[in-house]
XYZ file of C-alpha atoms in Angstrom:
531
model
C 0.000 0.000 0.000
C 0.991 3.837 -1.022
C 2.147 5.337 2.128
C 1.414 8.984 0.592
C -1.523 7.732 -0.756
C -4.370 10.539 0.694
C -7.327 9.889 2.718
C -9.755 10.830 0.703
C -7.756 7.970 -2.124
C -7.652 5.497 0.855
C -11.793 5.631 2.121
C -12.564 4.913 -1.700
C -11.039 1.956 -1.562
C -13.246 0.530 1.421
C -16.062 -0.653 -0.705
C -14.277 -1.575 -4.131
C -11.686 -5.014 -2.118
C -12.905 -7.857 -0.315
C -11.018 -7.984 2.485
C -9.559 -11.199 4.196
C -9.437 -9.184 7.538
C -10.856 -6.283 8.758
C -9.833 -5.179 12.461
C -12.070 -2.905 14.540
C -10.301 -0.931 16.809
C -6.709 0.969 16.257
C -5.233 0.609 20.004
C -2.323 -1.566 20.645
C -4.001 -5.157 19.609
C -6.044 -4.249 16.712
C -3.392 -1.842 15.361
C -0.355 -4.968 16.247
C -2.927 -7.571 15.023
C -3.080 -5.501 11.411
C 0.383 -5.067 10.936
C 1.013 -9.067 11.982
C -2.073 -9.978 9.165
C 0.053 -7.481 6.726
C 3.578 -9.149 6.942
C 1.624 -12.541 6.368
C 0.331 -11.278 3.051
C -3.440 -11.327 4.646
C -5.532 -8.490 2.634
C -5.957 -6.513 5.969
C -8.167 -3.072 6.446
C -7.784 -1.191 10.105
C -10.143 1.136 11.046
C -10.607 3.093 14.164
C -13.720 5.473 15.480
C -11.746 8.140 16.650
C -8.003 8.626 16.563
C -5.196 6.064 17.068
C -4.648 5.089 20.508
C -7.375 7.576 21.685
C -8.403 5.081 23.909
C -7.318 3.061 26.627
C -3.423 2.857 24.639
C -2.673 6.161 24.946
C -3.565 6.553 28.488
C -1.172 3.499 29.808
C 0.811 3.669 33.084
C 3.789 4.320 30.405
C 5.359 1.125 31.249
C 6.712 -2.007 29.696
C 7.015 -4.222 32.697
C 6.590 -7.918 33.769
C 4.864 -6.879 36.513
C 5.979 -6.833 40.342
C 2.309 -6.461 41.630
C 1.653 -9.955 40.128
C 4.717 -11.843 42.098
C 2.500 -12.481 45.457
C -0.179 -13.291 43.412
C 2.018 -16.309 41.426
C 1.549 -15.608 37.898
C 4.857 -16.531 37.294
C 4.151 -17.454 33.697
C 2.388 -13.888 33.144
C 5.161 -12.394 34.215
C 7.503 -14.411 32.526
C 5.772 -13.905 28.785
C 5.435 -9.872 29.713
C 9.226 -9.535 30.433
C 10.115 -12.368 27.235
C 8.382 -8.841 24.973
C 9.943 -6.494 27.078
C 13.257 -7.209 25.812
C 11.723 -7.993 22.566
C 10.334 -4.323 22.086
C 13.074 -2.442 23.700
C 14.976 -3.991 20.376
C 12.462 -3.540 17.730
C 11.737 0.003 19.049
C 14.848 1.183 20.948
C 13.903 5.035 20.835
C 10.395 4.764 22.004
C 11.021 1.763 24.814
C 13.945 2.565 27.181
C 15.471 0.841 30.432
C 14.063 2.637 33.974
C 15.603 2.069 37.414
C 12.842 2.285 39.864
C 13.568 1.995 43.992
C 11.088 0.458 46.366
C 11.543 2.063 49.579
C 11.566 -0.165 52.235
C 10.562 1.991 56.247
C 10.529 -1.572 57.935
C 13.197 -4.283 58.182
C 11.463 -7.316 56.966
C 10.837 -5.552 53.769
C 14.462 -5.705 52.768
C 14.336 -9.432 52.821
C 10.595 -9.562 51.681
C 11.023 -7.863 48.320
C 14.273 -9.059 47.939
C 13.507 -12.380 47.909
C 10.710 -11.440 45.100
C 12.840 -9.362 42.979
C 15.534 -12.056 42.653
C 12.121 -14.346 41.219
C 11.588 -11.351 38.564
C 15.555 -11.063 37.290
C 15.014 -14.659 37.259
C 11.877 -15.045 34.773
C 13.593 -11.877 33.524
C 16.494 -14.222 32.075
C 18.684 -12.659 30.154
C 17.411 -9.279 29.880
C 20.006 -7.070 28.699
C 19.247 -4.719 32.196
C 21.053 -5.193 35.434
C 19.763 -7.538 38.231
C 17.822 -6.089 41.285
C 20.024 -4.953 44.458
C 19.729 -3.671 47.626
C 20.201 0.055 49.086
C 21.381 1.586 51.942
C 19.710 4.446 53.577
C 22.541 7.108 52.363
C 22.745 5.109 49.081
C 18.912 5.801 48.731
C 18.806 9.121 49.711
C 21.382 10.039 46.868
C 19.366 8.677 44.185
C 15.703 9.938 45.656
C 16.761 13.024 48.025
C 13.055 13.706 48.232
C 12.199 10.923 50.053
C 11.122 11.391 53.733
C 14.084 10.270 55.916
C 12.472 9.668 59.210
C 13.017 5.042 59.801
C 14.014 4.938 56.219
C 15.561 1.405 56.197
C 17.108 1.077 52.794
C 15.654 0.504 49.460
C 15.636 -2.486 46.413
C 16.468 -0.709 42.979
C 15.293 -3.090 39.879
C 14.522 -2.033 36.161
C 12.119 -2.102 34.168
C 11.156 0.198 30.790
C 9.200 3.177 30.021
C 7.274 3.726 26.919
C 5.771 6.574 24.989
C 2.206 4.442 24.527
C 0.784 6.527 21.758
C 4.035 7.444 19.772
C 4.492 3.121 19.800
C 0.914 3.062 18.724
C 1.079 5.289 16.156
C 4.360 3.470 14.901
C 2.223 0.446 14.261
C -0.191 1.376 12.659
C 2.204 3.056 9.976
C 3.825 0.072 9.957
C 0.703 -1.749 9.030
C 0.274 0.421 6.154
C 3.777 0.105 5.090
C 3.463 -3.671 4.880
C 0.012 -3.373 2.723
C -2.226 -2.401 5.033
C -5.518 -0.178 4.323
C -5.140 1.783 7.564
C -8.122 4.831 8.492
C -9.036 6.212 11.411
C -12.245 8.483 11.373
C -13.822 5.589 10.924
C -17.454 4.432 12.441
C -18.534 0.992 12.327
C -22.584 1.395 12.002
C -23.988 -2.492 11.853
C -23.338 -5.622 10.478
C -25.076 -6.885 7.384
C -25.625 -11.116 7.622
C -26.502 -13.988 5.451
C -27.380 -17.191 6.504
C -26.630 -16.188 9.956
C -22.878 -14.943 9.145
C -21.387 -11.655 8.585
C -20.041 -10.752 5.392
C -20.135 -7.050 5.650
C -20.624 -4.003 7.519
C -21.985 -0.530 6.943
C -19.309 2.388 8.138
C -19.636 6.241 8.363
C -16.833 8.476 7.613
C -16.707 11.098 10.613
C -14.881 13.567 8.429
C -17.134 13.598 4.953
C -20.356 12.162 6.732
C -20.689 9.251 4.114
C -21.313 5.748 4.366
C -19.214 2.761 2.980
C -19.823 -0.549 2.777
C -16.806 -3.093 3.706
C -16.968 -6.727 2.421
C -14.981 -9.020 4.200
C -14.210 -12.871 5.067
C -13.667 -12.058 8.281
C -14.303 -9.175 11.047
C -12.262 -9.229 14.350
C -13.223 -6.400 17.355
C -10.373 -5.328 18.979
C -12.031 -1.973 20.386
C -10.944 -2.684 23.794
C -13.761 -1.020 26.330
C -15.998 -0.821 23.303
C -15.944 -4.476 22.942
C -19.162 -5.457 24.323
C -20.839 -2.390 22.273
C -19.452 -4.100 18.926
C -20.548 -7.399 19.905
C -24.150 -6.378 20.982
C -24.334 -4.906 17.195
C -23.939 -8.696 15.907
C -26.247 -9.657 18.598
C -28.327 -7.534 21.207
C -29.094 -10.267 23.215
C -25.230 -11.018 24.239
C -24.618 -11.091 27.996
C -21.415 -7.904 28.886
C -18.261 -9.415 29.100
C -16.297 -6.169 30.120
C -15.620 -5.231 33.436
C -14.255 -1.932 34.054
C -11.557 -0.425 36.356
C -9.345 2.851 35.288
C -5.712 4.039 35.790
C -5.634 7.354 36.855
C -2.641 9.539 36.487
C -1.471 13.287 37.739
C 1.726 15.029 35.861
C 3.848 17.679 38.128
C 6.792 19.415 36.639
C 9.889 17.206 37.078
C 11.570 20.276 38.906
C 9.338 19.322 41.612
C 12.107 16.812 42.605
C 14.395 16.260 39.942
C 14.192 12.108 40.309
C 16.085 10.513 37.068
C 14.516 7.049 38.415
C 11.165 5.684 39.420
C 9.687 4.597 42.381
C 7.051 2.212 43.343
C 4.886 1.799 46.487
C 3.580 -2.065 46.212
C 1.598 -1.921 49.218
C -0.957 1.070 50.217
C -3.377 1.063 52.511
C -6.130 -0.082 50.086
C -3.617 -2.704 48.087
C -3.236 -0.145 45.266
C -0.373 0.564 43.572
C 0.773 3.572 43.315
C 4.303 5.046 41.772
C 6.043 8.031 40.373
C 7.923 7.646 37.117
C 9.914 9.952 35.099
C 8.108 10.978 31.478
C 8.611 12.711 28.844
C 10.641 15.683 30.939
C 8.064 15.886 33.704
C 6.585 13.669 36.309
C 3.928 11.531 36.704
C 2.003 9.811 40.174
C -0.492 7.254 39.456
C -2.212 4.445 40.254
C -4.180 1.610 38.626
C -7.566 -0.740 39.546
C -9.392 2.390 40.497
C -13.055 0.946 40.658
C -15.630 2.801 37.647
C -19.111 3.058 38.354
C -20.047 3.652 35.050
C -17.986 2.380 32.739
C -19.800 4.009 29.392
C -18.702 7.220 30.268
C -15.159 8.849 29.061
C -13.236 8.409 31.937
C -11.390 11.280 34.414
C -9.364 12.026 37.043
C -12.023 12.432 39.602
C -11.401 14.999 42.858
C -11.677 11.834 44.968
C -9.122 10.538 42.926
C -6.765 13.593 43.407
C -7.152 13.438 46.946
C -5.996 9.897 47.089
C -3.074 9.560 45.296
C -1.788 13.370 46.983
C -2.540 11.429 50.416
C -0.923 8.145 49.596
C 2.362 9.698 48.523
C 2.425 12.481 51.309
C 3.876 10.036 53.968
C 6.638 8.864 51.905
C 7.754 12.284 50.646
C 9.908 15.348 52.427
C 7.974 18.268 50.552
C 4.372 17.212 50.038
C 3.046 17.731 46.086
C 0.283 20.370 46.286
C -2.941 20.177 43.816
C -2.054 23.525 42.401
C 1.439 22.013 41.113
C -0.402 19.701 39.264
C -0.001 20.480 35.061
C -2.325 18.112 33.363
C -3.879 14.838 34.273
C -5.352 11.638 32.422
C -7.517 8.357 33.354
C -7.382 5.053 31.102
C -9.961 2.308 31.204
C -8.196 -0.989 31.980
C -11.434 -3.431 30.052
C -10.962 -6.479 32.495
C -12.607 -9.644 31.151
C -15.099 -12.069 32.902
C -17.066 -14.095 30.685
C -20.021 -16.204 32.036
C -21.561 -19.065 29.848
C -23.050 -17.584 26.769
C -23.385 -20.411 24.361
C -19.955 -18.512 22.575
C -16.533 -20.603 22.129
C -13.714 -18.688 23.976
C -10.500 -19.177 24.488
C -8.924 -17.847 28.213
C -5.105 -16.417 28.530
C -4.098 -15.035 31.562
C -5.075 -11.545 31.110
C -6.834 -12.024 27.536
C -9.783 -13.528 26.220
C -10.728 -14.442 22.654
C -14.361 -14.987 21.958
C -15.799 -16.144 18.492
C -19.575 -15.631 17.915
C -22.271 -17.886 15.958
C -21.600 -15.051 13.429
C -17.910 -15.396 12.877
C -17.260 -12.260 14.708
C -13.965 -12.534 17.235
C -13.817 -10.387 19.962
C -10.782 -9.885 21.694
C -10.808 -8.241 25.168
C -8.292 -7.831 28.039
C -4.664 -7.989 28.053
C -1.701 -5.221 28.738
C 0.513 -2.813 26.450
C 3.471 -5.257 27.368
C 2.115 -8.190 25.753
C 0.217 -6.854 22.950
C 2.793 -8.032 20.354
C 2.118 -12.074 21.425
C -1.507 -11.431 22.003
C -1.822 -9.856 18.391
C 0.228 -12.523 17.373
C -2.159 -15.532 18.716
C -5.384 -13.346 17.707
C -4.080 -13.440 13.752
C -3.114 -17.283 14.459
C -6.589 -17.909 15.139
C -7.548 -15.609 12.424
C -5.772 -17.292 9.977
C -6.807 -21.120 10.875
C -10.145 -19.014 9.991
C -8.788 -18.467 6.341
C -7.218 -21.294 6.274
C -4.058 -19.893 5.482
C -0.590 -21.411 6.306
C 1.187 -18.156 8.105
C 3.225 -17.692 10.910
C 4.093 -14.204 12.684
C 7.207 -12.336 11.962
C 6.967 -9.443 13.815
C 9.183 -10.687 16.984
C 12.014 -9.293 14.908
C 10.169 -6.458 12.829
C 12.209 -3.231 13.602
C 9.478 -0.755 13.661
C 9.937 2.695 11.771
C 13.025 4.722 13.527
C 14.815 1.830 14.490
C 17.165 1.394 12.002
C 20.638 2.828 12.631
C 19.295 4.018 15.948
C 21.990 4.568 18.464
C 21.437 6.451 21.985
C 23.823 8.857 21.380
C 21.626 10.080 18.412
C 20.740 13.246 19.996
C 24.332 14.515 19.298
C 24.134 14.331 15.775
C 20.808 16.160 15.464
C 21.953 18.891 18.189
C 25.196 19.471 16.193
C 23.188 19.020 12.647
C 20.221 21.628 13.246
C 22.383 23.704 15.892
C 19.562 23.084 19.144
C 19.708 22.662 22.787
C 20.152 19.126 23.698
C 16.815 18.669 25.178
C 14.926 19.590 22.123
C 17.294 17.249 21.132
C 16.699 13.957 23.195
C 13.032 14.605 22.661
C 12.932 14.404 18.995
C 15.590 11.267 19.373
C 13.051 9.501 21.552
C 10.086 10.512 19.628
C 11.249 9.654 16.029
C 14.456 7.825 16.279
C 16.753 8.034 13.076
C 13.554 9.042 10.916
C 14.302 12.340 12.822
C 16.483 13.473 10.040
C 14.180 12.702 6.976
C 11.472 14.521 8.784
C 13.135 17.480 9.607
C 15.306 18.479 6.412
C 17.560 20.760 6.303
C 16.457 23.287 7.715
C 13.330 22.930 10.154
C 11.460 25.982 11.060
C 10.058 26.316 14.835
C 6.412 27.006 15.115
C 5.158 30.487 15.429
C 5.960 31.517 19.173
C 7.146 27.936 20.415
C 10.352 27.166 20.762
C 11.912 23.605 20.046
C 8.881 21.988 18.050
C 8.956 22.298 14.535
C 6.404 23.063 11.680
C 7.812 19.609 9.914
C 7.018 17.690 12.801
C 2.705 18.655 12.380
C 3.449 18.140 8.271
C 4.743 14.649 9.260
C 1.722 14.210 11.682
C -0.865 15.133 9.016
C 0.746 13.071 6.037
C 2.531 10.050 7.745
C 0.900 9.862 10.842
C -3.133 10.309 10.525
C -3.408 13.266 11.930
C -6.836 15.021 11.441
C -7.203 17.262 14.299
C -5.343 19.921 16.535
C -5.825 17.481 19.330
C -4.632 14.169 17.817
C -1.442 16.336 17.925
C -1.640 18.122 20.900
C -2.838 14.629 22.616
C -1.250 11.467 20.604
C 1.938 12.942 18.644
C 3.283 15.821 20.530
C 2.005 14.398 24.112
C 1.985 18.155 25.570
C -1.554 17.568 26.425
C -0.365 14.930 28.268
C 1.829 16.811 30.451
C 0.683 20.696 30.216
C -2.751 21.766 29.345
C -1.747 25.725 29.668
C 1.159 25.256 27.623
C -1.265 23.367 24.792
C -3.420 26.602 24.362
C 0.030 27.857 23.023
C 0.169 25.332 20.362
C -3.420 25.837 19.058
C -3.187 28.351 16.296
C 0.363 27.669 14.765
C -1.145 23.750 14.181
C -4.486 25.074 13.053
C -2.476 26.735 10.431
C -0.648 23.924 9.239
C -3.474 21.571 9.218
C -6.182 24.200 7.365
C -3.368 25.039 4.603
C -2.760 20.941 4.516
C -6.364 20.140 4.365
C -7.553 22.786 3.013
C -10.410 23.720 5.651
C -12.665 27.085 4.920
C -13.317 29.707 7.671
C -15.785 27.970 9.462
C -13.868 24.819 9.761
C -10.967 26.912 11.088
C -13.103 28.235 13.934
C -14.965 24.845 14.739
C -11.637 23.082 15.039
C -10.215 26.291 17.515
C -13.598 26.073 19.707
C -13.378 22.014 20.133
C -10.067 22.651 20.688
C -10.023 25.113 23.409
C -13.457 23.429 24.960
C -11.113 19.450 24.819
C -8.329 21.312 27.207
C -10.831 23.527 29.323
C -12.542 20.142 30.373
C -9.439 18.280 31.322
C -8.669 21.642 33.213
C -11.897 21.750 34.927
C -11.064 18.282 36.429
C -7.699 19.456 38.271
C-alpha cells in the first residue's frame, strides 16, 4: 500500500476489495494484530472510530514491565511472557522503549528481605534481559538517588529495572507500519452495523466522521479489537449477548519534574487499600499514578475524579519530604483498563491469563483484556486464530520487525541532530526519543520552529498530518506531541500555529478553522476543569 496515498484515495477503496481481515479498533491489539495480518500477506483493512490510541493505549501507566504487583499473586508465567516482549520491544523500538531504574523504599526491616527475595524471582523469569539484576540500598545510598524521600526510619531501598514507553508514539508506529506492509489503515472511521446472510457476517456498513458518508466493507472475516468498546461491537452482531467487560481505570497526575528532579522511578507495592501507586519519570516531567481504580459507570469517558486527586496526593504524602500540592499539578489523564469475565453464553472462547478471545455464531472474534506489554504475542495468537479461519498457512514475523526509527538508531543520536540543526540538547533527546533516526528525513535541512514555540517544529505537524493520521489539533496536541499529556496551559500555546498547518494541509474554509479552535479550546478547558 501507497504510504502517501491521501485519505480521501484510501476511504474509496473501502467498498471496491474484499477484504480477508478487517480489524475494529486501532489501540495496541487491533493496530499490532493488522500489521502481523500485513507481513503474512493477509488483505488486511484497520479502522478506528476516533483517533489512534485515543483510547485506553494512549492513556497506559507508560510502562513495559513484567509486573511486580503480580509476584504475590504467582503468575509466574504472566510475568515471565510480559518480560520475554519487554526485551523484545526495547529492540524492535529502541527510541520509544527505554530501560528505567525504579527503587522500592523499604521503612521496615522485613521488607528488605521480603522484596528481595521477590525481585531475585523477577531477574530470574527476567532471564537474560540485557538490564542489570535487582540490588539492595542503603539508607545514604537511597537518599542520593531519591533526596526527596522522607528520611524519618528509612531502612534502605531495592532498585530493579524495568522500561518506560511513549504508549501513543508506539501506537502510532504500528499502525504506519501496518500500512507500510500493505495495510488499508483509516481512522475516522465508524462501524454502524453488520449486514448477515445465513446467519454470518459478510459485511458491515461504516460512516466516515470527516465527509459524513457511508461505505460498505466486504470481508471474510471481522475481528473487534475496540478494547472497552468491545461489548458495544458485539451487541451490534447480537443484542441479546450477555457484557463481558468489566471496568476499572488508571488514573494519572503530571507535576513538573523540577518538583524533585528524580532521574529514576519509584514504586509503592503496598498502600493502605492494596493499590499501587508510583512516580515515574516521562517525557521531561513527572507523573504519580495508580491503577484498579473501581468505575461506576464504565460508558462514560473516563477522568481524574477529585476523589481521585485526593488519594493519590494522600498516599504519597507520607513517603515524601515536601508534600506535592494540587495547584502544582499540570495536566492529568484516566485510562480504562477493560478487564474480562465471561459467564456461559453459548460462545466458544478461548482464556489467557489476562486475555480472552471470543468467536460468535456469526464469525465475529472479539478480543478483550490484556496489557501494552504483551500486545505483540496477544496480536500474534489473535491473527493465528484468524488465519486457521482463512485457512491460510502463516506464521508471525513481527518478533524481529524493527518498527519505523529503528534502524541505525543509536542512543547517542541526539548529538548528531543537536550538532546538525544547531539546538539545545533537550529539544534534542526529545525528537531522538520521539522519532528515532527518521528524525532526520522529517526534519530536512532546515526545520522551522512554530510560530511563538520554541523547540517543536512546523515539519514535525506536516509529518503528523501526512505520515501519521493526523486530522485534528488534538490528535497532535494529545497522541503525537504528548503536551496535552503533560501541560494543558502550555497546549493553548500550540493551538493556532497547528491550526495553520493543518487548514493550509487540508484545506479547511473559515468555518472549519473556527470549529476546530472552539473544540479545541473546549477538549483542554474540560481536562482543566477536572484538576
Amino acid at each position: 500500500m501507497d504510504a502517501i496515498r491521501s485519505r480521501k484515495e484510501k476511504v474509496e477503496l473501502l467498498s471496491s476489495e474484499t477484504w480477508d481481515c478487517v480489524f475494529i479498533g486501532g489501540g495496541s491489539v487491533g493496530s499490532g494484530a493488522a500489521l502481523d495480518a500485513s507481513l503474512r500477506g493477509l488483505k488486511t483493512l484497520l479502522i478506528e472510530r476516533d483517533d489512534f490510541s485515543s483510547g485506553t493505549s494512549s492513556k497506559s501507566t507508560k510502562l513495559i514491565h513484567g509486573g511486580v504487583r503480580y509476584l504475590p499473586q504467582f503468575q509466574f508465567s504472566l510475568i515471565k511472557e510480559s518480560l520475554s516482549e519487554r526485551k523484545i520491544l526495547m529492540k524492535n523500538a529502541p527510541h520509544l522503549v527505554k530501560p528505567i531504574k525504579f527503587l522500592l523504599p523499604c521503612y521496615e526491616l522485613f521488607e528488605i528481605p521480603y522484596y528481595n527475595l521477590g525481585l531475585s524471582f523477577y531477574d530470574l523469569l527476567a532471564g537474560e534481559s540485557g538490564l542489570p539484576l535487582h540490588k539492595k540500598m542503603g539508607v545514604q545510598e537511597t537518599l542520593r538517588e531519591l533526596p526527596y524521600l522522607k528520611k524519618k526510619k528509612l531502612k534502605g531501598s531495592i532498585a530493579y529495572y524495568d522500561a518506560t514507553f511513549n504508549d501513543s508514539r508506539l501506537n502510532l508506529a504500528l499502525a504506519r507500519a501496518a500500512e507500510m506492509e500493505g495495510a488499508l489503515v483509516l481512522n475516522k472511521l465508524e462501524l454502524l452495523s453488520f449486514q448477515k446472510q445465513d446467519g454470518k457476517i459478510h459485511s458491515a456498513s461504516v460512516l466516515d466522521r470527516i465527509s459524513g458518508k457511508s461505505y460498505t466493507i466486504n470481508s471474510k472475516l471481522f475481528v473487534n479489537t475496540t478494547g472497552p468498546g468491545l461489548d458495544r461491537i458485539r451487541s451490534l452482531d447480537d443484542d441479546s449477548i450477555k457484557p463481558i467487560l468489566r471496568m476499572s481505570k488508571g488514573v494519572h497526575l503530571v507535576f513538573p519534574l523540577s518538583k524533585t528532579s528524580i532521574k529514576h522511578g519509584m514504586i509503592l507495592p503496598k498502600t493502605q487499600d492494596g493499590r499501587v501507586v508510583f512516580l515515574i519519570p516521562w517525557e521531561n516531567h513527572l507523573i504519580l499514578g495508580t491503577t484498579d481504580t473501581p468505575v461506576d459507570d464504565p460508558l462514560s469517558e473516563p477522568h481524574v475524579e477529585k476523589e481521585d486527586i485526593e488519594y493519590l496526593l494522600e498516599t504519597i504524602s507520607p513517603y515524601l519530604e515536601i508534600p506535592f500540592q494540587k495547584s502544582e499539578i499540570l495536566s492529568s489523564f484516566a485510562g480504562f483498563r477493560p478487564l474480562i469475565s465471561i459467564n456461559k453464553t453459548g460462545e466458544t472462547k478461548s482464556l489467557s491469563r489476562e486475555e480472552a478471545t471470543i468467536e460468535s455464531p456469526s464469525g465475529l472474534i472479539s478480543m478483550g483484556g490484556g496489557k501494552w506489554t504483551t500486545y505483540r504475542k496477544i496480536s500474534e495468537r489473535l491473527v493465528n486464530r484468524v488465519s486457521i479461519r482463512l485457512n491460510a498457512t502463516t506464521s508471525s514475523r513481527t518478533e524481529k520487525y524493527l518498527l519505523p526509527g529503528t534502524k541505525g538508531y543509536v542512543d547517542n543520536l541526539y548529538v548528531d541532530i543537536s550538532q546538525k540543526y544547531g539546538i539545545d540538547t533537550e529539544v534534542a533527546k526529545r525528537l531522538r526519543d520521539a522519532y528515532g533516526e527518521e528524525v532526520f528525513s522529517i526534519l530536512g535541512e532546515k526545520p522551522v520552529e512554530l510560530k511563538g514555540i520554541e523547540g517543536y517544529f512546523k515539519e514535525e505537524v506536516r509529518f503528523f498530518i501526512s505520515k501519521e493520521f493526523a486530522e485534528s489539533v488534538v490528535d497532535i496536541l494529545g497522541r503525537r506531541f504528548r503536551i496535552l499529556f503533560c501541560n494543558l496551559e502550555l497546549s493553548k500555546k500550540f493551538i493556532e500555529p497547528i491550526l495553520e498547518i493543518l487548514a493550509e494541509m487540508k484545506k479547511w474554509d473559515s468555518n472549519q478553522i473556527k470549529k476546530e479552535r472552539i473544540e479545541s479550546l473546549k477538549t483542554i478547558d474540560v481536562l482543566m476543569g477536572k484538576i
